[in-house]
């Protein structure tokens, strides 16, 4: 099974997408070569939800698979298919292209035209005896209707074999990241799926990288973040991720997965699809059989298999100065803290993910500035990781001198290695 989300394709008049369309086509060719029986796209097929964009998706699909019914299409819409149309329609702007050319202007007719299959808010498809359930954007928030649909198919879904559930937003409290953990966009999926230990949910929306080991969650069911084919992100809160920061935003790349399914487990191969290379070891995830059995991919359990990344003996911190921009875009004098990359034991579980960089006044430790910064290359596999890392401070942020510098490496489970120091900086 091919697993994608957030492909965000468009026609060139709306948004330049030729390179991303090419990656999508090459990905489909890769899936075809591997003999997939189904392809999941967990929402945000387009950038703006227009039919002109959706036709790019459909044409790319047909260029590889023709008009065949196989592989089975497990496609759901995301917010980018729905919200622009919905907003303009509610505002009464019925002449806007996102309305007149909108997928949702006549979703049933348009879906039939694009994919030659009937559209419904929720669907269930059977692939070689395994059930795939989908919930489209907006409809996934109707908990009562979604529960009724799941309950009506309980006979096909209940049992020891896995079934796969797809919606765009992460089910609540399953996928990592500060702004996604307690969010409401996931609707009632977590509550509904908790009655099915054998449920495996796939969701996108955040674009969060598959190089983060927390992409797989196990609790009352199993939930998996699907990253993005068009531009992978990392959670905010670091000096090189998000807006209003002093360092370049670390984002980019194209990620997706290939899944092999058995009755008792499924294996996820995770790829950088722009390079067609793996970004980490395969995840062999057991299918949960009961509400109280082992959960080897629960964050607490999985982290026990990891070790903290460590700096090599003799690693040193180097300070330099430069001119740069503060978060508001104003010129400022800056201090750059540079250091060698920490290393794990060579696997994805233990690779360095980010660093805590602290500047503390030597005379008053309460006077300090502490930042987090991602390891350069974290969006790729361990072999492509940079040999160095750095963190930028505005000189206006520095504590009273002399101050001490401390850098602590962490893996994606926030396990910390031994820090390195540079003391007595004036």
mmCIF file of C-alpha atoms in Angstrom:
data_model
loop_
_atom_site.group_PDB
_atom_site.id
_atom_site.type_symbol
_atom_site.label_atom_id
_atom_site.label_comp_id
_atom_site.label_asym_id
_atom_site.label_seq_id
_atom_site.Cartn_x
_atom_site.Cartn_y
_atom_site.Cartn_z
ATOM 1 C CA UNK A 1 0.000 0.000 0.000
ATOM 2 C CA UNK A 2 1.369 3.413 -0.941
ATOM 3 C CA UNK A 3 0.865 6.023 1.781
ATOM 4 C CA UNK A 4 0.935 9.750 0.996
ATOM 5 C CA UNK A 5 -0.643 12.988 2.117
ATOM 6 C CA UNK A 6 -0.462 16.702 1.451
ATOM 7 C CA UNK A 7 0.633 16.465 -2.162
ATOM 8 C CA UNK A 8 -0.740 19.997 -2.774
ATOM 9 C CA UNK A 9 -0.724 19.873 -6.568
ATOM 10 C CA UNK A 10 -1.920 22.770 -8.683
ATOM 11 C CA UNK A 11 -2.120 23.953 -12.261
ATOM 12 C CA UNK A 12 0.651 26.346 -13.265
ATOM 13 C CA UNK A 13 -1.697 29.336 -13.577
ATOM 14 C CA UNK A 14 -2.597 29.084 -9.898
ATOM 15 C CA UNK A 15 0.680 27.931 -8.339
ATOM 16 C CA UNK A 16 3.915 26.610 -9.786
ATOM 17 C CA UNK A 17 3.806 22.851 -9.292
ATOM 18 C CA UNK A 18 5.594 21.152 -12.187
ATOM 19 C CA UNK A 19 8.400 19.787 -10.032
ATOM 20 C CA UNK A 20 5.957 18.494 -7.400
ATOM 21 C CA UNK A 21 3.735 16.922 -10.050
ATOM 22 C CA UNK A 22 6.822 15.180 -11.417
ATOM 23 C CA UNK A 23 7.666 13.837 -7.938
ATOM 24 C CA UNK A 24 4.076 12.613 -7.548
ATOM 25 C CA UNK A 25 4.213 10.808 -10.903
ATOM 26 C CA UNK A 26 7.596 9.253 -10.093
ATOM 27 C CA UNK A 27 6.210 8.148 -6.729
ATOM 28 C CA UNK A 28 3.245 6.479 -8.409
ATOM 29 C CA UNK A 29 5.642 4.726 -10.796
ATOM 30 C CA UNK A 30 7.631 3.520 -7.783
ATOM 31 C CA UNK A 31 4.446 2.198 -6.187
ATOM 32 C CA UNK A 32 3.460 0.509 -9.449
ATOM 33 C CA UNK A 33 6.857 -1.169 -9.677
ATOM 34 C CA UNK A 34 6.439 -2.424 -6.117
ATOM 35 C CA UNK A 35 3.028 -3.855 -7.004
ATOM 36 C CA UNK A 36 0.852 -1.920 -4.568
ATOM 37 C CA UNK A 37 -2.776 -2.947 -4.201
ATOM 38 C CA UNK A 38 -3.931 0.457 -2.926
ATOM 39 C CA UNK A 39 -2.714 4.028 -2.537
ATOM 40 C CA UNK A 40 -3.701 6.219 0.403
ATOM 41 C CA UNK A 41 -3.687 10.009 0.060
ATOM 42 C CA UNK A 42 -4.663 11.455 3.430
ATOM 43 C CA UNK A 43 -5.962 14.811 2.239
ATOM 44 C CA UNK A 44 -4.778 18.079 0.700
ATOM 45 C CA UNK A 45 -4.554 16.753 -2.819
ATOM 46 C CA UNK A 46 -4.499 20.364 -4.052
ATOM 47 C CA UNK A 47 -3.483 23.809 -2.920
ATOM 48 C CA UNK A 48 -6.822 25.562 -3.374
ATOM 49 C CA UNK A 49 -9.520 22.980 -4.017
ATOM 50 C CA UNK A 50 -10.174 23.954 -7.635
ATOM 51 C CA UNK A 51 -11.189 21.477 -10.297
ATOM 52 C CA UNK A 52 -8.351 22.750 -12.484
ATOM 53 C CA UNK A 53 -5.991 21.579 -9.728
ATOM 54 C CA UNK A 54 -7.819 18.315 -9.115
ATOM 55 C CA UNK A 55 -7.482 17.484 -12.812
ATOM 56 C CA UNK A 56 -3.701 17.702 -12.416
ATOM 57 C CA UNK A 57 -3.977 15.015 -9.718
ATOM 58 C CA UNK A 58 -6.302 12.839 -11.786
ATOM 59 C CA UNK A 59 -4.206 13.203 -14.955
ATOM 60 C CA UNK A 60 -1.027 12.293 -13.075
ATOM 61 C CA UNK A 61 -2.736 9.192 -11.704
ATOM 62 C CA UNK A 62 -4.017 8.151 -15.128
ATOM 63 C CA UNK A 63 -0.581 8.681 -16.690
ATOM 64 C CA UNK A 64 0.681 5.816 -14.522
ATOM 65 C CA UNK A 65 -2.333 3.583 -13.875
ATOM 66 C CA UNK A 66 -4.640 4.470 -16.765
ATOM 67 C CA UNK A 67 -8.350 3.854 -16.196
ATOM 68 C CA UNK A 68 -7.787 0.650 -14.243
ATOM 69 C CA UNK A 69 -9.671 0.065 -11.008
ATOM 70 C CA UNK A 70 -6.380 -1.005 -9.432
ATOM 71 C CA UNK A 71 -4.640 -0.011 -7.349
ATOM 72 C CA UNK A 72 -7.579 0.985 -5.178
ATOM 73 C CA UNK A 73 -7.768 4.727 -4.537
ATOM 74 C CA UNK A 74 -8.111 5.559 -0.832
ATOM 75 C CA UNK A 75 -8.260 9.339 -1.250
ATOM 76 C CA UNK A 76 -9.833 11.774 1.209
ATOM 77 C CA UNK A 77 -10.122 15.527 0.949
ATOM 78 C CA UNK A 78 -8.344 17.906 3.308
ATOM 79 C CA UNK A 79 -8.880 21.470 4.424
ATOM 80 C CA UNK A 80 -7.246 22.792 1.229
ATOM 81 C CA UNK A 81 -10.017 21.208 -0.835
ATOM 82 C CA UNK A 82 -12.812 22.628 1.285
ATOM 83 C CA UNK A 83 -12.076 25.770 3.304
ATOM 84 C CA UNK A 84 -11.428 28.287 0.508
ATOM 85 C CA UNK A 85 -14.615 27.307 -1.285
ATOM 86 C CA UNK A 86 -16.579 27.323 1.962
ATOM 87 C CA UNK A 87 -15.265 30.748 3.027
ATOM 88 C CA UNK A 88 -16.066 32.485 -0.265
ATOM 89 C CA UNK A 89 -19.487 30.875 -0.463
ATOM 90 C CA UNK A 90 -20.363 32.020 3.059
ATOM 91 C CA UNK A 91 -19.182 35.528 2.178
ATOM 92 C CA UNK A 92 -21.513 35.514 -0.828
ATOM 93 C CA UNK A 93 -18.650 35.813 -3.321
ATOM 94 C CA UNK A 94 -20.137 33.335 -5.756
ATOM 95 C CA UNK A 95 -18.078 34.575 -8.713
ATOM 96 C CA UNK A 96 -14.742 33.743 -7.089
ATOM 97 C CA UNK A 97 -12.793 31.077 -9.020
ATOM 98 C CA UNK A 98 -12.553 28.954 -5.860
ATOM 99 C CA UNK A 99 -16.371 28.784 -5.985
ATOM 100 C CA UNK A 100 -17.063 28.568 -9.718
ATOM 101 C CA UNK A 101 -14.197 26.109 -10.225
ATOM 102 C CA UNK A 102 -14.440 24.510 -6.800
ATOM 103 C CA UNK A 103 -14.338 20.766 -6.289
ATOM 104 C CA UNK A 104 -17.027 21.170 -3.645
ATOM 105 C CA UNK A 105 -19.286 23.198 -5.944
ATOM 106 C CA UNK A 106 -20.672 19.807 -6.976
ATOM 107 C CA UNK A 107 -18.553 17.273 -5.147
ATOM 108 C CA UNK A 108 -20.466 14.189 -6.269
ATOM 109 C CA UNK A 109 -20.436 15.036 -9.970
ATOM 110 C CA UNK A 110 -16.859 16.287 -9.875
ATOM 111 C CA UNK A 111 -15.499 13.257 -8.002
ATOM 112 C CA UNK A 112 -17.155 10.969 -10.526
ATOM 113 C CA UNK A 113 -15.590 12.925 -13.387
ATOM 114 C CA UNK A 114 -12.130 12.843 -11.816
ATOM 115 C CA UNK A 115 -11.877 9.300 -10.501
ATOM 116 C CA UNK A 116 -14.836 7.443 -12.027
ATOM 117 C CA UNK A 117 -16.195 6.477 -8.646
ATOM 118 C CA UNK A 118 -19.025 7.620 -6.430
ATOM 119 C CA UNK A 119 -18.287 10.128 -3.678
ATOM 120 C CA UNK A 120 -19.706 9.863 -0.180
ATOM 121 C CA UNK A 121 -18.747 11.621 3.071
ATOM 122 C CA UNK A 122 -17.535 8.299 4.473
ATOM 123 C CA UNK A 123 -16.576 5.180 2.580
ATOM 124 C CA UNK A 124 -15.281 1.674 3.116
ATOM 125 C CA UNK A 125 -13.292 -0.267 0.538
ATOM 126 C CA UNK A 126 -11.997 -3.811 0.744
ATOM 127 C CA UNK A 127 -8.515 -4.605 -0.542
ATOM 128 C CA UNK A 128 -7.504 -8.267 -0.463
ATOM 129 C CA UNK A 129 -9.728 -8.832 2.553
ATOM 130 C CA UNK A 130 -8.595 -5.746 4.503
ATOM 131 C CA UNK A 131 -10.944 -2.833 5.119
ATOM 132 C CA UNK A 132 -10.016 0.779 4.397
ATOM 133 C CA UNK A 133 -12.297 3.471 5.807
ATOM 134 C CA UNK A 134 -12.140 7.113 4.744
ATOM 135 C CA UNK A 135 -13.683 10.325 6.087
ATOM 136 C CA UNK A 136 -13.518 13.496 4.008
ATOM 137 C CA UNK A 137 -12.710 16.932 5.440
ATOM 138 C CA UNK A 138 -15.589 18.590 7.275
ATOM 139 C CA UNK A 139 -17.551 15.380 7.430
ATOM 140 C CA UNK A 140 -14.857 13.929 9.707
ATOM 141 C CA UNK A 141 -15.953 16.510 12.305
ATOM 142 C CA UNK A 142 -19.494 15.128 12.419
ATOM 143 C CA UNK A 143 -18.832 12.658 15.201
ATOM 144 C CA UNK A 144 -22.380 11.362 15.349
ATOM 145 C CA UNK A 145 -22.479 10.534 11.643
ATOM 146 C CA UNK A 146 -18.967 9.068 11.625
ATOM 147 C CA UNK A 147 -19.767 6.840 14.591
ATOM 148 C CA UNK A 148 -22.972 5.682 12.923
ATOM 149 C CA UNK A 149 -21.013 4.781 9.783
ATOM 150 C CA UNK A 150 -18.352 2.900 11.736
ATOM 151 C CA UNK A 151 -21.001 1.091 13.780
ATOM 152 C CA UNK A 152 -22.885 0.093 10.626
ATOM 153 C CA UNK A 153 -19.707 -1.614 9.389
ATOM 154 C CA UNK A 154 -18.707 -3.106 12.728
ATOM 155 C CA UNK A 155 -18.961 -6.669 11.441
ATOM 156 C CA UNK A 156 -16.309 -5.968 8.791
ATOM 157 C CA UNK A 157 -14.073 -3.948 11.122
ATOM 158 C CA UNK A 158 -14.083 -5.750 14.471
ATOM 159 C CA UNK A 159 -11.686 -8.595 15.148
ATOM 160 C CA UNK A 160 -7.969 -9.300 15.210
ATOM 161 C CA UNK A 161 -7.087 -8.271 11.653
ATOM 162 C CA UNK A 162 -6.186 -4.622 11.153
ATOM 163 C CA UNK A 163 -8.414 -2.142 9.397
ATOM 164 C CA UNK A 164 -7.186 1.205 8.156
ATOM 165 C CA UNK A 165 -8.854 4.549 8.792
ATOM 166 C CA UNK A 166 -7.920 7.670 6.832
ATOM 167 C CA UNK A 167 -8.732 11.316 7.501
ATOM 168 C CA UNK A 168 -6.719 14.475 6.979
ATOM 169 C CA UNK A 169 -6.357 15.843 10.520
ATOM 170 C CA UNK A 170 -4.598 13.829 13.197
ATOM 171 C CA UNK A 171 -6.938 12.089 15.645
ATOM 172 C CA UNK A 172 -6.769 14.020 18.894
ATOM 173 C CA UNK A 173 -3.869 13.255 21.240
ATOM 174 C CA UNK A 174 -2.135 10.783 18.961
ATOM 175 C CA UNK A 175 0.416 12.620 16.824
ATOM 176 C CA UNK A 176 3.301 14.630 18.226
ATOM 177 C CA UNK A 177 3.692 18.394 18.075
ATOM 178 C CA UNK A 178 2.606 21.142 20.429
ATOM 179 C CA UNK A 179 -0.142 22.653 18.292
ATOM 180 C CA UNK A 180 -1.548 19.292 17.191
ATOM 181 C CA UNK A 181 -1.662 17.332 20.428
ATOM 182 C CA UNK A 182 -4.838 18.698 21.979
ATOM 183 C CA UNK A 183 -6.350 20.112 18.794
ATOM 184 C CA UNK A 184 -9.980 19.794 17.765
ATOM 185 C CA UNK A 185 -9.456 19.302 14.020
ATOM 186 C CA UNK A 186 -9.269 15.566 14.581
ATOM 187 C CA UNK A 187 -12.925 15.447 15.509
ATOM 188 C CA UNK A 188 -14.183 12.403 17.395
ATOM 189 C CA UNK A 189 -11.960 9.896 15.592
ATOM 190 C CA UNK A 190 -9.907 9.095 18.702
ATOM 191 C CA UNK A 191 -13.009 8.460 20.771
ATOM 192 C CA UNK A 192 -14.646 6.339 18.071
ATOM 193 C CA UNK A 193 -11.567 4.306 17.145
ATOM 194 C CA UNK A 194 -10.716 3.604 20.785
ATOM 195 C CA UNK A 195 -13.334 0.851 20.666
ATOM 196 C CA UNK A 196 -11.235 -0.913 18.012
ATOM 197 C CA UNK A 197 -7.696 -1.872 19.135
ATOM 198 C CA UNK A 198 -7.086 -3.237 15.629
ATOM 199 C CA UNK A 199 -7.718 0.176 14.038
ATOM 200 C CA UNK A 200 -4.786 1.856 12.286
ATOM 201 C CA UNK A 201 -5.340 5.541 11.501
ATOM 202 C CA UNK A 202 -3.417 7.500 8.873
ATOM 203 C CA UNK A 203 -3.520 11.302 8.886
ATOM 204 C CA UNK A 204 -1.573 14.263 7.523
ATOM 205 C CA UNK A 205 -2.212 18.006 7.837
ATOM 206 C CA UNK A 206 0.867 18.948 9.888
ATOM 207 C CA UNK A 207 3.446 17.888 7.264
ATOM 208 C CA UNK A 208 5.561 16.609 10.183
ATOM 209 C CA UNK A 209 8.625 14.586 9.237
ATOM 210 C CA UNK A 210 8.827 10.798 9.249
ATOM 211 C CA UNK A 211 12.337 11.114 10.686
ATOM 212 C CA UNK A 212 10.693 11.829 14.037
ATOM 213 C CA UNK A 213 10.137 8.485 15.749
ATOM 214 C CA UNK A 214 6.944 9.804 17.330
ATOM 215 C CA UNK A 215 5.196 9.589 13.957
ATOM 216 C CA UNK A 216 3.809 6.249 15.170
ATOM 217 C CA UNK A 217 1.590 6.276 18.258
ATOM 218 C CA UNK A 218 -0.065 3.380 20.032
ATOM 219 C CA UNK A 219 -2.672 3.671 22.735
ATOM 220 C CA UNK A 220 -6.234 2.418 22.484
ATOM 221 C CA UNK A 221 -5.535 2.042 18.741
ATOM 222 C CA UNK A 222 -2.623 2.861 16.395
ATOM 223 C CA UNK A 223 -2.184 6.264 14.747
ATOM 224 C CA UNK A 224 0.396 7.234 12.135
ATOM 225 C CA UNK A 225 1.360 10.648 10.812
ATOM 226 C CA UNK A 226 1.925 10.624 7.064
ATOM 227 C CA UNK A 227 4.256 13.652 6.641
ATOM 228 C CA UNK A 228 3.822 15.377 3.241
ATOM 229 C CA UNK A 229 4.824 14.911 -0.365
ATOM 230 C CA UNK A 230 5.034 18.689 -0.813
ATOM 231 C CA UNK A 231 7.258 20.338 1.802
ATOM 232 C CA UNK A 232 7.949 18.610 5.103
ATOM 233 C CA UNK A 233 7.879 20.645 8.321
ATOM 234 C CA UNK A 234 9.062 20.276 11.890
ATOM 235 C CA UNK A 235 7.246 21.472 15.019
ATOM 236 C CA UNK A 236 7.729 25.110 15.922
ATOM 237 C CA UNK A 237 9.539 26.237 19.043
ATOM 238 C CA UNK A 238 13.065 26.012 17.654
ATOM 239 C CA UNK A 239 15.256 28.809 16.422
ATOM 240 C CA UNK A 240 15.236 27.297 12.921
ATOM 241 C CA UNK A 241 11.567 26.357 12.556
ATOM 242 C CA UNK A 242 8.595 28.636 12.065
ATOM 243 C CA UNK A 243 8.216 32.357 11.495
ATOM 244 C CA UNK A 244 9.835 35.293 13.298
ATOM 245 C CA UNK A 245 13.099 33.476 13.890
ATOM 246 C CA UNK A 246 16.758 34.399 13.482
ATOM 247 C CA UNK A 247 17.818 31.365 11.439
ATOM 248 C CA UNK A 248 16.639 29.888 8.125
ATOM 249 C CA UNK A 249 13.453 27.854 8.442
ATOM 250 C CA UNK A 250 14.335 24.163 8.225
ATOM 251 C CA UNK A 251 11.740 22.627 5.911
ATOM 252 C CA UNK A 252 11.434 20.973 2.511
ATOM 253 C CA UNK A 253 11.626 17.604 0.866
ATOM 254 C CA UNK A 254 9.034 15.024 -0.096
ATOM 255 C CA UNK A 255 8.187 12.114 2.178
ATOM 256 C CA UNK A 256 5.864 9.142 2.005
ATOM 257 C CA UNK A 257 5.631 5.476 2.902
ATOM 258 C CA UNK A 258 5.163 2.011 1.499
ATOM 259 C CA UNK A 259 3.209 -0.387 3.717
ATOM 260 C CA UNK A 260 3.170 -4.176 3.682
ATOM 261 C CA UNK A 261 0.289 -5.737 5.615
ATOM 262 C CA UNK A 262 -0.091 -9.037 7.444
ATOM 263 C CA UNK A 263 -2.789 -10.141 9.869
ATOM 264 C CA UNK A 264 -0.625 -9.543 12.925
ATOM 265 C CA UNK A 265 1.618 -6.649 11.864
ATOM 266 C CA UNK A 266 2.336 -4.127 9.149
ATOM 267 C CA UNK A 267 5.696 -2.792 8.018
ATOM 268 C CA UNK A 268 6.205 0.834 7.013
ATOM 269 C CA UNK A 269 9.078 1.788 4.749
ATOM 270 C CA UNK A 270 9.634 5.552 4.993
ATOM 271 C CA UNK A 271 11.096 7.451 2.066
ATOM 272 C CA UNK A 272 12.413 10.745 0.851
ATOM 273 C CA UNK A 273 10.579 10.484 -2.452
ATOM 274 C CA UNK A 274 12.489 13.265 -4.164
ATOM 275 C CA UNK A 275 15.622 11.106 -3.816
ATOM 276 C CA UNK A 276 13.888 7.725 -3.666
ATOM 277 C CA UNK A 277 15.885 6.759 -0.601
ATOM 278 C CA UNK A 278 14.868 5.670 2.866
ATOM 279 C CA UNK A 279 14.977 8.217 5.690
ATOM 280 C CA UNK A 280 15.193 5.618 8.460
ATOM 281 C CA UNK A 281 14.800 1.986 9.379
ATOM 282 C CA UNK A 282 11.494 0.303 8.584
ATOM 283 C CA UNK A 283 8.841 0.335 11.290
ATOM 284 C CA UNK A 284 7.443 -3.152 11.985
ATOM 285 C CA UNK A 285 4.282 -2.301 13.912
ATOM 286 C CA UNK A 286 2.257 -5.044 15.616
ATOM 287 C CA UNK A 287 -1.515 -4.969 15.298
ATOM 288 C CA UNK A 288 -3.123 -4.417 18.682
ATOM 289 C CA UNK A 289 -5.426 -7.227 19.738
ATOM 290 C CA UNK A 290 -6.923 -6.007 23.007
ATOM 291 C CA UNK A 291 -7.482 -2.919 25.093
ATOM 292 C CA UNK A 292 -4.883 -3.972 27.656
ATOM 293 C CA UNK A 293 -2.118 -5.741 25.736
ATOM 294 C CA UNK A 294 1.435 -4.521 25.064
ATOM 295 C CA UNK A 295 1.866 -1.275 23.111
ATOM 296 C CA UNK A 296 5.459 -1.414 21.832
ATOM 297 C CA UNK A 297 5.035 1.821 19.855
ATOM 298 C CA UNK A 298 3.622 3.817 22.756
ATOM 299 C CA UNK A 299 6.035 6.713 23.189
ATOM 300 C CA UNK A 300 7.138 5.606 26.666
ATOM 301 C CA UNK A 301 7.762 2.017 25.543
ATOM 302 C CA UNK A 302 9.433 2.861 22.262
ATOM 303 C CA UNK A 303 11.806 5.342 23.878
ATOM 304 C CA UNK A 304 13.204 2.521 26.048
ATOM 305 C CA UNK A 305 14.835 1.084 22.930
ATOM 306 C CA UNK A 306 16.651 4.331 22.185
ATOM 307 C CA UNK A 307 19.810 5.802 23.599
ATOM 308 C CA UNK A 308 20.692 9.455 23.965
ATOM 309 C CA UNK A 309 22.940 11.054 21.342
ATOM 310 C CA UNK A 310 26.384 12.070 22.553
ATOM 311 C CA UNK A 311 29.122 14.461 21.523
ATOM 312 C CA UNK A 312 32.443 12.931 20.537
ATOM 313 C CA UNK A 313 35.272 13.242 23.043
ATOM 314 C CA UNK A 314 36.945 16.617 22.681
ATOM 315 C CA UNK A 315 33.993 18.373 21.007
ATOM 316 C CA UNK A 316 34.269 22.124 21.447
ATOM 317 C CA UNK A 317 31.940 25.097 21.246
ATOM 318 C CA UNK A 318 33.050 27.952 18.988
ATOM 319 C CA UNK A 319 31.633 31.480 19.173
ATOM 320 C CA UNK A 320 31.531 34.007 16.359
ATOM 321 C CA UNK A 321 29.783 37.278 15.624
ATOM 322 C CA UNK A 322 27.824 38.456 12.624
ATOM 323 C CA UNK A 323 25.280 40.988 11.498
ATOM 324 C CA UNK A 324 21.771 39.693 10.989
ATOM 325 C CA UNK A 325 18.062 40.355 11.380
ATOM 326 C CA UNK A 326 16.005 40.072 14.533
ATOM 327 C CA UNK A 327 12.588 38.326 14.395
ATOM 328 C CA UNK A 328 10.923 41.603 13.382
ATOM 329 C CA UNK A 329 13.348 42.049 10.495
ATOM 330 C CA UNK A 330 15.457 44.805 12.039
ATOM 331 C CA UNK A 331 19.259 44.810 11.782
ATOM 332 C CA UNK A 332 21.109 43.568 14.847
ATOM 333 C CA UNK A 333 24.445 42.257 16.067
ATOM 334 C CA UNK A 334 24.350 38.510 16.641
ATOM 335 C CA UNK A 335 26.314 35.797 18.418
ATOM 336 C CA UNK A 336 26.619 32.421 16.687
ATOM 337 C CA UNK A 337 27.189 29.347 18.853
ATOM 338 C CA UNK A 338 28.663 26.550 16.693
ATOM 339 C CA UNK A 339 29.513 22.973 17.647
ATOM 340 C CA UNK A 340 30.078 19.503 16.139
ATOM 341 C CA UNK A 341 27.015 17.340 15.606
ATOM 342 C CA UNK A 342 26.280 14.806 18.304
ATOM 343 C CA UNK A 343 25.904 11.200 17.237
ATOM 344 C CA UNK A 344 23.726 8.299 18.295
ATOM 345 C CA UNK A 345 24.541 4.654 17.762
ATOM 346 C CA UNK A 346 23.773 4.946 14.043
ATOM 347 C CA UNK A 347 20.045 4.185 14.028
ATOM 348 C CA UNK A 348 17.044 6.489 13.720
ATOM 349 C CA UNK A 349 15.875 5.896 17.284
ATOM 350 C CA UNK A 350 19.033 7.375 18.735
ATOM 351 C CA UNK A 351 20.021 10.036 16.192
ATOM 352 C CA UNK A 352 20.351 13.593 17.396
ATOM 353 C CA UNK A 353 17.134 15.529 16.786
ATOM 354 C CA UNK A 354 17.768 18.901 18.374
ATOM 355 C CA UNK A 355 19.873 20.733 20.948
ATOM 356 C CA UNK A 356 19.223 22.860 23.988
ATOM 357 C CA UNK A 357 21.626 25.803 23.851
ATOM 358 C CA UNK A 358 21.866 27.821 27.062
ATOM 359 C CA UNK A 359 23.760 31.008 27.907
ATOM 360 C CA UNK A 360 23.889 31.540 31.684
ATOM 361 C CA UNK A 361 25.407 34.373 33.672
ATOM 362 C CA UNK A 362 28.340 33.023 35.696
ATOM 363 C CA UNK A 363 27.475 35.261 38.647
ATOM 364 C CA UNK A 364 23.691 34.782 38.506
ATOM 365 C CA UNK A 365 22.475 31.514 36.906
ATOM 366 C CA UNK A 366 18.902 32.834 36.931
ATOM 367 C CA UNK A 367 19.966 35.318 34.253
ATOM 368 C CA UNK A 368 20.028 33.150 31.179
ATOM 369 C CA UNK A 369 18.769 32.667 27.642
ATOM 370 C CA UNK A 370 17.859 29.140 26.530
ATOM 371 C CA UNK A 371 16.944 28.074 22.989
ATOM 372 C CA UNK A 372 16.231 24.887 21.077
ATOM 373 C CA UNK A 373 17.608 24.322 17.589
ATOM 374 C CA UNK A 374 17.167 21.422 15.150
ATOM 375 C CA UNK A 375 20.105 19.423 13.878
ATOM 376 C CA UNK A 376 20.733 20.320 10.201
ATOM 377 C CA UNK A 377 19.840 17.377 7.977
ATOM 378 C CA UNK A 378 17.198 16.002 10.343
ATOM 379 C CA UNK A 379 14.725 15.757 7.443
ATOM 380 C CA UNK A 380 16.968 13.175 5.761
ATOM 381 C CA UNK A 381 18.525 9.904 6.831
ATOM 382 C CA UNK A 382 21.408 9.681 9.283
ATOM 383 C CA UNK A 383 24.030 9.466 6.532
ATOM 384 C CA UNK A 384 22.989 12.855 5.148
ATOM 385 C CA UNK A 385 23.077 14.609 8.506
ATOM 386 C CA UNK A 386 25.383 17.622 8.728
ATOM 387 C CA UNK A 387 28.602 17.290 10.715
ATOM 388 C CA UNK A 388 27.981 20.587 12.505
ATOM 389 C CA UNK A 389 25.186 22.610 14.056
ATOM 390 C CA UNK A 390 24.733 26.133 15.359
ATOM 391 C CA UNK A 391 22.354 28.469 17.154
ATOM 392 C CA UNK A 392 22.003 32.236 16.730
ATOM 393 C CA UNK A 393 21.391 34.721 19.554
ATOM 394 C CA UNK A 394 20.769 38.419 19.276
ATOM 395 C CA UNK A 395 23.300 40.295 21.371
ATOM 396 C CA UNK A 396 20.349 41.950 23.069
ATOM 397 C CA UNK A 397 19.497 38.494 24.484
ATOM 398 C CA UNK A 398 22.863 37.800 26.103
ATOM 399 C CA UNK A 399 23.018 37.528 29.901
ATOM 400 C CA UNK A 400 25.473 39.664 31.895
ATOM 401 C CA UNK A 401 29.069 38.638 31.301
ATOM 402 C CA UNK A 402 30.958 36.616 32.067
ATOM 403 C CA UNK A 403 28.561 33.891 30.991
ATOM 404 C CA UNK A 404 28.747 30.153 30.431
ATOM 405 C CA UNK A 405 27.588 28.326 27.308
ATOM 406 C CA UNK A 406 26.030 24.860 27.549
ATOM 407 C CA UNK A 407 24.898 22.693 24.621
ATOM 408 C CA UNK A 408 22.871 19.518 25.280
ATOM 409 C CA UNK A 409 21.928 17.022 22.519
ATOM 410 C CA UNK A 410 18.495 15.337 22.460
ATOM 411 C CA UNK A 411 16.806 12.623 20.419
ATOM 412 C CA UNK A 412 13.197 12.850 19.225
ATOM 413 C CA UNK A 413 11.967 11.454 22.554
ATOM 414 C CA UNK A 414 13.793 14.324 24.328
ATOM 415 C CA UNK A 415 16.344 11.973 25.882
ATOM 416 C CA UNK A 416 19.416 14.071 26.637
ATOM 417 C CA UNK A 417 23.078 13.240 26.201
ATOM 418 C CA UNK A 418 25.964 14.771 28.119
ATOM 419 C CA UNK A 419 26.363 18.500 27.481
ATOM 420 C CA UNK A 420 29.487 20.331 26.389
ATOM 421 C CA UNK A 421 30.496 23.685 27.912
ATOM 422 C CA UNK A 422 32.349 26.890 27.208
ATOM 423 C CA UNK A 423 32.743 28.865 30.414
ATOM 424 C CA UNK A 424 33.721 32.407 31.293
ATOM 425 C CA UNK A 425 32.783 34.170 28.065
ATOM 426 C CA UNK A 426 33.114 37.970 28.229
#
